[in-house]
Coordinates of N, CA and C in Angstrom, one line a residue:
X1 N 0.7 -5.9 17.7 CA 0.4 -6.3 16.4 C 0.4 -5.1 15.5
X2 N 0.8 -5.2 14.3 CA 1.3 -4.1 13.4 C 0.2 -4.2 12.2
X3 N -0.5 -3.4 12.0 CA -1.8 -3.6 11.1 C -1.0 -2.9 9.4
X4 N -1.3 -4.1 8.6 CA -1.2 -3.2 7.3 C -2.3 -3.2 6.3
X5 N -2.8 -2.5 6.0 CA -3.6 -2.4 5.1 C -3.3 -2.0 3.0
X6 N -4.2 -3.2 2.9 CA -3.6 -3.8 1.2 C -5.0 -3.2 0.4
X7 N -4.3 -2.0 -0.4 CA -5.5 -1.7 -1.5 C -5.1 -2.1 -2.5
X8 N -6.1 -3.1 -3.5 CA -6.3 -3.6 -4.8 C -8.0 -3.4 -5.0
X9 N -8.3 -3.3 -6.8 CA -9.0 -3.4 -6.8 C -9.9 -5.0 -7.1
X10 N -8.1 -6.0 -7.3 CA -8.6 -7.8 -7.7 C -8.5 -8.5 -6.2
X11 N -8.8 -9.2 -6.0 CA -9.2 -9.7 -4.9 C -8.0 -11.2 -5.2
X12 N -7.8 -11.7 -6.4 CA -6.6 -12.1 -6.1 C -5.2 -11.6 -5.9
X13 N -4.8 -10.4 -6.3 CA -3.7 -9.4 -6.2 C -3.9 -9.3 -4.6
X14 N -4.9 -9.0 -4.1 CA -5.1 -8.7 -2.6 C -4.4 -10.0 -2.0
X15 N -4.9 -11.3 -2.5 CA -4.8 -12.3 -1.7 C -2.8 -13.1 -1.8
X16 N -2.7 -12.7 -3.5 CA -1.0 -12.4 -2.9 C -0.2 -11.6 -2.7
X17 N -0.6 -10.5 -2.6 CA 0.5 -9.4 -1.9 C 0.3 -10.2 -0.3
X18 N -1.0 -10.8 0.4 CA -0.8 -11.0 1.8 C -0.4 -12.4 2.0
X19 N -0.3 -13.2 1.0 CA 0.2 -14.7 0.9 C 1.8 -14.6 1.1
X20 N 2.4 -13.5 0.4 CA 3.5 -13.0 0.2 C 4.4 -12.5 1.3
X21 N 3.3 -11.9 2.3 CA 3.7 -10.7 3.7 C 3.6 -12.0 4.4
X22 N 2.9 -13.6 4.8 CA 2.3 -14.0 5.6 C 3.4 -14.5 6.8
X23 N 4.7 -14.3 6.4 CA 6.1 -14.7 7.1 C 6.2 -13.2 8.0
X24 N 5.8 -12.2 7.8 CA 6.3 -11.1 8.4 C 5.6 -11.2 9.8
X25 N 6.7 -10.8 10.8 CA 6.1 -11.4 12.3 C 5.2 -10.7 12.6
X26 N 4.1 -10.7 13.5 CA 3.4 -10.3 14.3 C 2.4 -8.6 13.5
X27 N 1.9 -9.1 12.3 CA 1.3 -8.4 11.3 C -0.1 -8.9 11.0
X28 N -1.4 -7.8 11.1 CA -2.4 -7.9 10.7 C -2.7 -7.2 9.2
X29 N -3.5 -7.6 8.8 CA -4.0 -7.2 7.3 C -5.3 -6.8 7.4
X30 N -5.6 -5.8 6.6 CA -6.8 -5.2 6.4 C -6.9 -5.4 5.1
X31 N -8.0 -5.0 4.5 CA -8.4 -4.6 2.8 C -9.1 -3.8 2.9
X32 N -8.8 -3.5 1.7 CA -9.6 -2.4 0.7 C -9.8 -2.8 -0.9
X33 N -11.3 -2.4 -1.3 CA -11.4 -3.3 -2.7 C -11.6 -1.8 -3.5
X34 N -11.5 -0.4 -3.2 CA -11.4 0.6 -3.7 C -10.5 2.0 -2.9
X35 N -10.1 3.0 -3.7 CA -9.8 4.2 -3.0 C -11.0 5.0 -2.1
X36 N -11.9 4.8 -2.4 CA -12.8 5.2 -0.9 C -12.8 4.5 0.0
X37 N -12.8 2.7 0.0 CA -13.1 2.1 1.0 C -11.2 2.4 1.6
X38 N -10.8 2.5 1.0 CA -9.1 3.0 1.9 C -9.0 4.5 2.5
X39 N -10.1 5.3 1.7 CA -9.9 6.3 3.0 C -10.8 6.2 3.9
X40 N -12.0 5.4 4.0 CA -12.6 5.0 4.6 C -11.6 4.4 6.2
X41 N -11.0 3.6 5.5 CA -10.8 2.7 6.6 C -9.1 3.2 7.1
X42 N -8.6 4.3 6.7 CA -7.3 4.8 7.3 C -8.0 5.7 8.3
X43 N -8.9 5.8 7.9 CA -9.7 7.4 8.8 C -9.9 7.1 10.1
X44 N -10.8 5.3 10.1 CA -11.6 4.8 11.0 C -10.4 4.1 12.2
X45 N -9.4 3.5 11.2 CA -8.4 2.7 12.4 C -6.8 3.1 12.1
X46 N -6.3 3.5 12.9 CA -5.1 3.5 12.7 C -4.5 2.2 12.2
X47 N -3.1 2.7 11.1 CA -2.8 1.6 10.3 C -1.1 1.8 10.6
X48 N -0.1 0.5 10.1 CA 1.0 1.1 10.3 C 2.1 1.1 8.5
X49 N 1.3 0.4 8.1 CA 1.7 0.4 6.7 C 0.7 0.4 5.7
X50 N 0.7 0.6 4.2 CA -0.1 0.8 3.3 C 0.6 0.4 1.6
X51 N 0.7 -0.5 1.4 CA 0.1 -0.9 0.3 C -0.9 -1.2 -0.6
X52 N -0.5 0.0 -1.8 CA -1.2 0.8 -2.7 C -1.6 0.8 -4.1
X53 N -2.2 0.3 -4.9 CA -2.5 0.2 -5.8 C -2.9 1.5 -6.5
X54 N -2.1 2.2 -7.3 CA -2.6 3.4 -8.0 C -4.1 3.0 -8.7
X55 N -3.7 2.3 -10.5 CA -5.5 1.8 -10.9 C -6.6 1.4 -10.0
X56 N -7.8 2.3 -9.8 CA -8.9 1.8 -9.3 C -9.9 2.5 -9.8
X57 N -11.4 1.5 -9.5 CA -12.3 2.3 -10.2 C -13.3 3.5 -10.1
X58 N -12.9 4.1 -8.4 CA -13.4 4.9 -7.9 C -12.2 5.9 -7.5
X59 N -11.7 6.2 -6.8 CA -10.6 7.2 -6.7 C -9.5 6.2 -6.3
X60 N -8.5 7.2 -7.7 CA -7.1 6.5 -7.9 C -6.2 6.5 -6.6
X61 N -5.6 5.9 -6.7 CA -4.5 5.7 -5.8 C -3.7 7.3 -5.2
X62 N -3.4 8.0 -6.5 CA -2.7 9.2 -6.3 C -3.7 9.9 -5.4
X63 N -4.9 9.9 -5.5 CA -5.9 10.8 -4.7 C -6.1 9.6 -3.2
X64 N -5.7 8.9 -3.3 CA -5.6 8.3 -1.6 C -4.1 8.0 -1.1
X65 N -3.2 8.4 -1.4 CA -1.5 9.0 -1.0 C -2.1 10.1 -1.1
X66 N -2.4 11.3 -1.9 CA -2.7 12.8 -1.3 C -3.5 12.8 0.5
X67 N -4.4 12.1 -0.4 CA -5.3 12.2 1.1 C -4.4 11.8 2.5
X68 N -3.6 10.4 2.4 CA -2.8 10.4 3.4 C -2.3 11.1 4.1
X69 N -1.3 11.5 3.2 CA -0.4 12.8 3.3 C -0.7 14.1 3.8
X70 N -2.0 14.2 3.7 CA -2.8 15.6 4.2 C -3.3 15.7 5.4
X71 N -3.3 14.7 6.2 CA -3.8 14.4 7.7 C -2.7 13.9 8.0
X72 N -2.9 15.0 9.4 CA -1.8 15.2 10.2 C -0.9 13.6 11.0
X73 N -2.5 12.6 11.5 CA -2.4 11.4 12.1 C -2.0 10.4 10.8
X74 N -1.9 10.5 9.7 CA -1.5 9.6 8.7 C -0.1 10.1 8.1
X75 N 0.1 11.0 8.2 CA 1.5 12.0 7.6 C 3.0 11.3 7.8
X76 N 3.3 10.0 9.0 CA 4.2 9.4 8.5 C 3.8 7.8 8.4
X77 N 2.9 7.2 8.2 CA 2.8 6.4 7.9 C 3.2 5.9 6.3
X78 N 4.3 4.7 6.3 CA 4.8 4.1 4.8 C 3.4 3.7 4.2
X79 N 3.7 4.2 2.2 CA 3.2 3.6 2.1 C 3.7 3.1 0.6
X80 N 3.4 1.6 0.5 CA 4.1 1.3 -1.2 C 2.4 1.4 -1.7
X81 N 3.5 2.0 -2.7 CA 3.1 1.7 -4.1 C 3.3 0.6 -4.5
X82 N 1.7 -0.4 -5.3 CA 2.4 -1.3 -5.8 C 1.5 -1.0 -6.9
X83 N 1.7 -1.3 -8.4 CA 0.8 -0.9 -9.4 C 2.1 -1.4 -10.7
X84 N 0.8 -1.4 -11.8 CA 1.6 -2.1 -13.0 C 1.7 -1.2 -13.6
X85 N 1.6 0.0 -13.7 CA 2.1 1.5 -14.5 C 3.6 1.6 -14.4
X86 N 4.5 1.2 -15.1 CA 6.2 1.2 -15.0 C 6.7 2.3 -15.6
X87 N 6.3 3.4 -15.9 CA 6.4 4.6 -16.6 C 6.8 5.4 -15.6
X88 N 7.8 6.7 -15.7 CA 8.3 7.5 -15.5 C 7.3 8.4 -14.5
X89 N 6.7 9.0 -15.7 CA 5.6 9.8 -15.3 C 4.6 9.1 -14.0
X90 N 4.0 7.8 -14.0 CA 3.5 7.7 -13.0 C 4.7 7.4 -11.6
X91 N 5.5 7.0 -12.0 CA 6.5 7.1 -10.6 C 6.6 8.4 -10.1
X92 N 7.1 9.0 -10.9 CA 7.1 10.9 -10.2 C 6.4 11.1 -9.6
X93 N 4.8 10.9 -10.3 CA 3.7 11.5 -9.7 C 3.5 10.9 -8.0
X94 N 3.8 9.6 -8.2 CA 3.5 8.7 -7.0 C 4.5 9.2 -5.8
X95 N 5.5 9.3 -6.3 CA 6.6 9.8 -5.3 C 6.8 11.5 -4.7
X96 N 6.5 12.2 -6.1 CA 6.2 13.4 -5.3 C 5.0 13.9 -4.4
X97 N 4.0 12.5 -4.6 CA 2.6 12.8 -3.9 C 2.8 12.4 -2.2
X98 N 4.4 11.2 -2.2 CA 4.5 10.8 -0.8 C 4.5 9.3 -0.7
X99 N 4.6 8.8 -2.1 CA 5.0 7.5 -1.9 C 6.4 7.2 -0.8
X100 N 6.3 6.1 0.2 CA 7.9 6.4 0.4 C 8.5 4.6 -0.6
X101 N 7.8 3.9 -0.9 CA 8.5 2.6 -2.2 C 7.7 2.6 -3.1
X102 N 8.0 2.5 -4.0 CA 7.3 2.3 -5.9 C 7.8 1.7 -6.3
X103 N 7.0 0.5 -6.1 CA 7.3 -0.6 -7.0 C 6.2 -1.4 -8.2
X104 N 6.7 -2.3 -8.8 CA 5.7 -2.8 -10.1 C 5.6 -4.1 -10.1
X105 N 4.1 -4.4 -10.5 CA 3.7 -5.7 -10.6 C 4.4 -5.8 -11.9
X106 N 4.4 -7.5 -11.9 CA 4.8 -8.1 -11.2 C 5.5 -8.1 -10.1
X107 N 5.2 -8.7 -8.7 CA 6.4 -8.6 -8.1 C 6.7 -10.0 -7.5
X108 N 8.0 -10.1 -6.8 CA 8.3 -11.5 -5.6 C 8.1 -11.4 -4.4
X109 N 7.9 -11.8 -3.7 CA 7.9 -12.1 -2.3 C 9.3 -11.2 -1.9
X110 N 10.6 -11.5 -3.1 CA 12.1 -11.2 -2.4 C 12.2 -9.9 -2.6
X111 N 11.4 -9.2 -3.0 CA 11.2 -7.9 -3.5 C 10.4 -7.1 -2.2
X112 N 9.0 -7.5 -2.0 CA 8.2 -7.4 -1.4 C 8.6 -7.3 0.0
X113 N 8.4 -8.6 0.3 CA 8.9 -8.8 2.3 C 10.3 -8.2 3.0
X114 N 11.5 -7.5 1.8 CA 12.7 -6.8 2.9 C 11.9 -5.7 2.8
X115 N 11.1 -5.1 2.1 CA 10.3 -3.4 2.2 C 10.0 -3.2 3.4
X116 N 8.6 -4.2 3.5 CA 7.6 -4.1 4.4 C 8.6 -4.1 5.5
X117 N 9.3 -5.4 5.7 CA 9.9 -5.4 6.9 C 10.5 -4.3 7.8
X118 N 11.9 -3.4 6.7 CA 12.0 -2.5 7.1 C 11.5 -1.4 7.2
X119 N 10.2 -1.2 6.8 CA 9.2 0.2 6.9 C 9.0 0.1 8.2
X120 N 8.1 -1.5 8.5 CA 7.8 -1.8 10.1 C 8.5 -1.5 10.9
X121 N 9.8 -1.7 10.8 CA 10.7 -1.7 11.7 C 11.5 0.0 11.6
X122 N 11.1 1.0 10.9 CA 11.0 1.8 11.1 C 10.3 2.5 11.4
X123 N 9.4 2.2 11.9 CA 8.3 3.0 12.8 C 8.0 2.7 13.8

């Protein structure tokens, strides 16, 4: 079973980014309702994917992709970006920090589930 862990800080965003994943085979879901409780919980269990919300109200998104990226045991783990900042500037930043997909809310399912899939399926 392939664990992915979903940071938002709305709890309905949470509940369809995983309404959206619920077709992807043999996948567990975690949450996070802040950037602490996501480094919290990358620390504590190994994960195999990460979707990421930059906006939050305790540490941003960019500072939990740095943090990923900086441990050695998280260093290739995917992770999207999903966030409604469609600006230039935040994509760079997300991407040079180690995003490996940036993408924007809104999103589809048809958008969404070929990513995940092949992230999964490449690791």
């Amino acid at each position: 079973m392939r664990r992915v862990l979903v940071v938002d800080d709305s709890a309905t965003m949470r509940r369809m980014i995983m309404a959206s994943l619920r077709d992807v085979r043999d996948v567990a879901f975690d949450q996070a309702v802040s950037g602490l409780e996501a480094i919290e919980r990358v620390t504590l269990a190994p994960v195999d994917l990460v979707v990421l919300d930059l906006n939050m109200p305790d540490v941003h998104g960019l500072e939990v992709l740095r943090f990923i990226r900086g441990q050695d045991s998280l260093r290739g783990v995917p992770v999207i970006v999903l966030t409604t900042r469609s600006d230039d500037q935040s994509r760079t930043a997300a991407m040079s920090s180690g995003a490996t997909v940036y993408m924007t809310k809104p999103f589809t399912p048809e958008t969404l589930v070929p990513e995940v899939e092949r992230l999964l399926r490449a690791g």
